[in-house]
Short mmCIF file of C-alpha atoms and ligand atoms in Angstrom, two decimals:
data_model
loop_
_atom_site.label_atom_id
_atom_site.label_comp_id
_atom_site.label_asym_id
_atom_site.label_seq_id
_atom_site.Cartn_x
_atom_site.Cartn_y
_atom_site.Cartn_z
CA UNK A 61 -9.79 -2.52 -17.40
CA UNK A 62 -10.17 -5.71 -15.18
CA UNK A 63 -13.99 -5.19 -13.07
CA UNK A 64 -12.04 -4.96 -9.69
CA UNK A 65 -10.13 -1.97 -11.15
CA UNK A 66 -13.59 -0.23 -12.14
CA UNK A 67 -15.07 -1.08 -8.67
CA UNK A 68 -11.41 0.41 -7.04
CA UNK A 69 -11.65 3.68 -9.29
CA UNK A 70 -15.22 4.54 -8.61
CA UNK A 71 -14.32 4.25 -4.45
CA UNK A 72 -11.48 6.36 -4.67
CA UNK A 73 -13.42 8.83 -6.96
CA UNK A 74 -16.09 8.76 -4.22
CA UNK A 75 -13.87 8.94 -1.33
CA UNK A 76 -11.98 11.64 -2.86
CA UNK A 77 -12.99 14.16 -0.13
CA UNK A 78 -11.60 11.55 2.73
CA UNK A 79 -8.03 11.35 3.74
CA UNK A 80 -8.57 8.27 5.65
CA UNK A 81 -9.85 6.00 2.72
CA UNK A 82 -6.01 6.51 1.45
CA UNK A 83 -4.78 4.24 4.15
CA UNK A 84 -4.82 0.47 4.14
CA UNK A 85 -3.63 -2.31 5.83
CA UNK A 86 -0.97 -4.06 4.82
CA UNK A 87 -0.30 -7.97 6.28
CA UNK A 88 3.48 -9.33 5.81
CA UNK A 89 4.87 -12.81 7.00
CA UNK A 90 7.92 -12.36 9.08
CA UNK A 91 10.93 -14.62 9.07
CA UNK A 92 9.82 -17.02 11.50
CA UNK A 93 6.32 -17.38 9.95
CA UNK A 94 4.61 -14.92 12.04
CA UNK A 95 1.79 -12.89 10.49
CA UNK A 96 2.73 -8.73 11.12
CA UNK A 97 0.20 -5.90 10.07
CA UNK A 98 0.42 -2.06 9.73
CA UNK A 99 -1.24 0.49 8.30
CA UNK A 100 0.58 2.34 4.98
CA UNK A 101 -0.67 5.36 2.85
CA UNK A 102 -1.94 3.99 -0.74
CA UNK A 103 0.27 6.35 -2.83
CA UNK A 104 -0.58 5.23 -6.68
CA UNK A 105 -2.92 2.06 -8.64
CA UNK A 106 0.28 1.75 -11.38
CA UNK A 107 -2.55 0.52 -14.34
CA UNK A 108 0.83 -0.69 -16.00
CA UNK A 109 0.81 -4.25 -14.21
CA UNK A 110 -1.65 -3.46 -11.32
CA UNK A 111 0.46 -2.74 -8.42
CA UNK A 112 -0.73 -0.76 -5.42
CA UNK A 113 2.17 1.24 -4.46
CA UNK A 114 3.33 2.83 -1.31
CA UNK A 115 6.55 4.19 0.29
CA UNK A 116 8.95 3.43 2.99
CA UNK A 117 12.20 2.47 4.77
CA UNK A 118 14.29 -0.22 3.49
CA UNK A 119 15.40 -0.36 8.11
CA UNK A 120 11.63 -1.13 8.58
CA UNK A 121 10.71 -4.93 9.36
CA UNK A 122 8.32 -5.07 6.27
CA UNK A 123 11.52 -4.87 3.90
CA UNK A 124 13.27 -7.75 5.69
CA UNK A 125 9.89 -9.39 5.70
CA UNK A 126 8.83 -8.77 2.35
CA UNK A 127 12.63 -10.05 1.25
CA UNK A 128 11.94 -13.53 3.04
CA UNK A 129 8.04 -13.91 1.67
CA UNK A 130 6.81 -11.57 -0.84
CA UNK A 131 3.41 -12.67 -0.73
CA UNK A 132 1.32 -10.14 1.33
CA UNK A 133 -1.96 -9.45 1.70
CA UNK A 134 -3.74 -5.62 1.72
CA UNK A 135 -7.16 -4.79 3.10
CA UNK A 136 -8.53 -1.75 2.49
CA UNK A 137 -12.31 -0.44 3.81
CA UNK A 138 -14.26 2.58 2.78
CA UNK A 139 -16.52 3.83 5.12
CA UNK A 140 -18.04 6.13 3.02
CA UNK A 141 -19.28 3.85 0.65
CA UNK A 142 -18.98 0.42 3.07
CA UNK A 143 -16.99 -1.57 0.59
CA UNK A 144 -13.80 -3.46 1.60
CA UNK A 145 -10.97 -4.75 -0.51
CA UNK A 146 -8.86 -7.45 -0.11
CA UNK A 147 -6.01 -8.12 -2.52
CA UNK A 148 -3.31 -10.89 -2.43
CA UNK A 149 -0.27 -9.46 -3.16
CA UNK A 150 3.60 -9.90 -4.80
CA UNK A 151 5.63 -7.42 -3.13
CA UNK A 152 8.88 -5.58 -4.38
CA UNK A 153 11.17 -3.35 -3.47
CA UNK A 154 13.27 -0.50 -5.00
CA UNK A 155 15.89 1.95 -4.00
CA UNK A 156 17.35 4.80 -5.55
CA UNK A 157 20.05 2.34 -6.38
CA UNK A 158 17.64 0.34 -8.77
CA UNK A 159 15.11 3.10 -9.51
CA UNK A 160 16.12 6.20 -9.13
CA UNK A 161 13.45 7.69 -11.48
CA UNK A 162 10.67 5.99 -9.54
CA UNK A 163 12.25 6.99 -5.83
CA UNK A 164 12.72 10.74 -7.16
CA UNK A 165 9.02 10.85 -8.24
CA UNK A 166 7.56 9.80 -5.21
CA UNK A 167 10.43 12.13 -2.71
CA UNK A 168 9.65 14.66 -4.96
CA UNK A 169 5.66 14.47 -4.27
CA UNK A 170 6.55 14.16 -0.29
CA UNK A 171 5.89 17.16 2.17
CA UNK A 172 8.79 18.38 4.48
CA UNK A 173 6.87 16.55 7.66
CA UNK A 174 6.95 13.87 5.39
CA UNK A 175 10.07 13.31 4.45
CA UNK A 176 11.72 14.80 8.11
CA UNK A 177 10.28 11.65 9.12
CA UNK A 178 13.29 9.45 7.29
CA UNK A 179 15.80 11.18 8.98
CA UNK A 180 14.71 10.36 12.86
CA UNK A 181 16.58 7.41 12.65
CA UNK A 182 16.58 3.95 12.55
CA UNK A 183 12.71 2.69 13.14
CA UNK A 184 12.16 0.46 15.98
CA UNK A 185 15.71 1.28 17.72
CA UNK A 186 15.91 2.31 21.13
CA UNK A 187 15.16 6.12 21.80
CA UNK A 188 17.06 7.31 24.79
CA UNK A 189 15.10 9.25 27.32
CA UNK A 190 12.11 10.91 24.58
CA UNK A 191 15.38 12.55 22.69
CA UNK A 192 13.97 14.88 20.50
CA UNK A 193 13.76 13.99 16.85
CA UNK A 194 15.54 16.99 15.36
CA UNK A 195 16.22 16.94 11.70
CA UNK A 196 18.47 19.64 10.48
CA UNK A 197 19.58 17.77 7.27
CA UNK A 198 19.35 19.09 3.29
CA UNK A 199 16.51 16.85 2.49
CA UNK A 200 16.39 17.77 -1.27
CA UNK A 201 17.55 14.24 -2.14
CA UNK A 202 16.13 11.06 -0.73
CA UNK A 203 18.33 8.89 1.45
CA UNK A 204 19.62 5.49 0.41
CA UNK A 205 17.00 3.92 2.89
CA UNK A 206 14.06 5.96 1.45
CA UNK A 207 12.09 3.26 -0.75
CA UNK A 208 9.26 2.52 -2.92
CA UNK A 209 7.16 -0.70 -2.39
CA UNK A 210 4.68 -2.22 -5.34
CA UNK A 211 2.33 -5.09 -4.21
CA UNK A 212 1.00 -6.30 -7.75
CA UNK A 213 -2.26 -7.95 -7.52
CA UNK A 214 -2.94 -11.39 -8.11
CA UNK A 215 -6.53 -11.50 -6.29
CA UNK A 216 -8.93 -9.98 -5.19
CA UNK A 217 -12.30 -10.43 -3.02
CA UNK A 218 -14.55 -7.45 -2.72
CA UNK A 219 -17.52 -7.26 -0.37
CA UNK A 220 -20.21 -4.40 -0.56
CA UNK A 221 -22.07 -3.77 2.65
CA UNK A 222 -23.87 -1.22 0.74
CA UNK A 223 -27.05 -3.63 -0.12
CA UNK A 224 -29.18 -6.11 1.66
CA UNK A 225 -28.48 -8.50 0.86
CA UNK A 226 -24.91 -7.79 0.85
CA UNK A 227 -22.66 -8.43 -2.39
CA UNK A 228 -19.49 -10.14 -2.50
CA UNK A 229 -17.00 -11.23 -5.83
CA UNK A 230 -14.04 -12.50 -6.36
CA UNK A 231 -11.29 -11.98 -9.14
CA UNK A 232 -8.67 -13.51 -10.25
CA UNK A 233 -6.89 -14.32 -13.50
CA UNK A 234 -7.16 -17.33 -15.67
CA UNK A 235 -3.64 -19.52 -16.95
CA UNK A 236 -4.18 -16.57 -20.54
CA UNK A 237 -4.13 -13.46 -18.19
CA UNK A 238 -7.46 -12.62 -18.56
CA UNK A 239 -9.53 -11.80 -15.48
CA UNK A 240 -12.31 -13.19 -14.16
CA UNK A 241 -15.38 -12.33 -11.82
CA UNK A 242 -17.12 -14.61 -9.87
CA UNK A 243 -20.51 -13.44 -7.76
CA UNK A 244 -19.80 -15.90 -3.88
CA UNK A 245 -22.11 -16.20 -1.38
CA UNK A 246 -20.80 -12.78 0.68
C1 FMN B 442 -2.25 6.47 9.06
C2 FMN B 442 -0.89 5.82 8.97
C3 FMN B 442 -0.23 5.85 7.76
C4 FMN B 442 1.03 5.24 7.64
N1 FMN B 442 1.66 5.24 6.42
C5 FMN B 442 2.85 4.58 6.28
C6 FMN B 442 3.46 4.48 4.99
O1 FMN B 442 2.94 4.95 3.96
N2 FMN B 442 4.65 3.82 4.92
C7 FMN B 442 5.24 3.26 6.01
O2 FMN B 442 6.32 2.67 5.85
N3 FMN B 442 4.69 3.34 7.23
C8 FMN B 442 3.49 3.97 7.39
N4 FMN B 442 2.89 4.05 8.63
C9 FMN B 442 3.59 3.44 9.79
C10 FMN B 442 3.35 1.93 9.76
O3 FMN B 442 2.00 1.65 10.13
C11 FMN B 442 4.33 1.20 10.68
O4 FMN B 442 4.17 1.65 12.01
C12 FMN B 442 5.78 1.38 10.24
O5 FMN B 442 5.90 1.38 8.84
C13 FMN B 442 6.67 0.26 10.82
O6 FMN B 442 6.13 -0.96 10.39
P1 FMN B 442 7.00 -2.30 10.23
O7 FMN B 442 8.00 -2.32 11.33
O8 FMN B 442 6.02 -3.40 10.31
O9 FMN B 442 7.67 -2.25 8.88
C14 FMN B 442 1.63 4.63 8.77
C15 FMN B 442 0.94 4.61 9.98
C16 FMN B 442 -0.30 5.18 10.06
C17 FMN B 442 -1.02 5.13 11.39
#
């Protein structure tokens, strides 16, 4: 197991208690270059190639972002034990139409306020006059738009704030696959 994936484990073992460490940021490049940001609920580590995974809404601007650039980058910081994160990231995208396996896994592990929330409608379109967002749909199946996001990771830098001094690394892989650590100057 790579060093970073060690260091990742052991936070989210220690966080385990804190709803808020399962929320990063996630930084996409939109079509005209512009850097966008959001925050996204960290839904699995797949140890099978590395990927953070998350889900969402193939209407929402990170798909068409994430189509044009897939490079992204995620920073993550847990208070609790004052470490941040931040990975450089290849995004992809499935659907039930590519993965239906994968997007019935994750619908199935949603709550009803969670999934209600993919049938308000399209995300960032106009709402007339505070409409209320009724759902009164069969949401046993997930909805063509309902989708599964993997950022595998390339890079990471990891800064501890727990020490004095403080402690930074940085990992990536060499041209073999293998991955490397290297202490920096935090
Ligand atoms: C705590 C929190 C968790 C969120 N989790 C997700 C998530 O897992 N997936 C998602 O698509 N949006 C999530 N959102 C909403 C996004 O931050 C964002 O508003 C939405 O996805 C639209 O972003 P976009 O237009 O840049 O794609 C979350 C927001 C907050 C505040």
């Amino acid at each position: 197991m790579p060093a970073w994936n060690q260091r990742l484990t052991k936070s989210l073992h220690q966080t385990r208690n804190q709803p808020e460490s399962r929320y990063f940021q996630l930084a996409t490049i939109d079509g005209e270059g512009i850097p966008e940001n959001r925050t996204v609920v960290f839904r699995q580590l797949d140890d099978a190639d590395y990927s953070l995974v998350i889900v969402s809404d193939t209407r929402s601007g990170k798909w068409a972002s994430l189509t044009h650039q897939p490079m992204a980058s995620v920073c993550w910081y847990f208070s609790k034990t004052r470490e941040q994160y931040r990975f450089t990231v290849a995004g992809s995208c499935f659907t039930r139409n590519d993965e239906p396996t994968l997007i019935n896994k994750h619908w199935s592990k949603l709550s009803d306020a969670g999934r209600k929330q993919y049938f308000w409608g399209r995300p960032s379109s106009v709402r007339q006059n505070d409409a209320p967002l009724r759902v009164n749909v069969d949401m046993s199946q997930p909805p063509e738009h309902f989708c599964v996001m993997k950022f595998k990771i390339q890079a990471v830098d990891y800064l501890s704030l727990q020490g004095n001094p403080q402690y930074r690394e940085k990992h990536w892989q060499d041209k073999a696959g293998n991955w490397i650590t290297q202490p920096v100057i935090p």
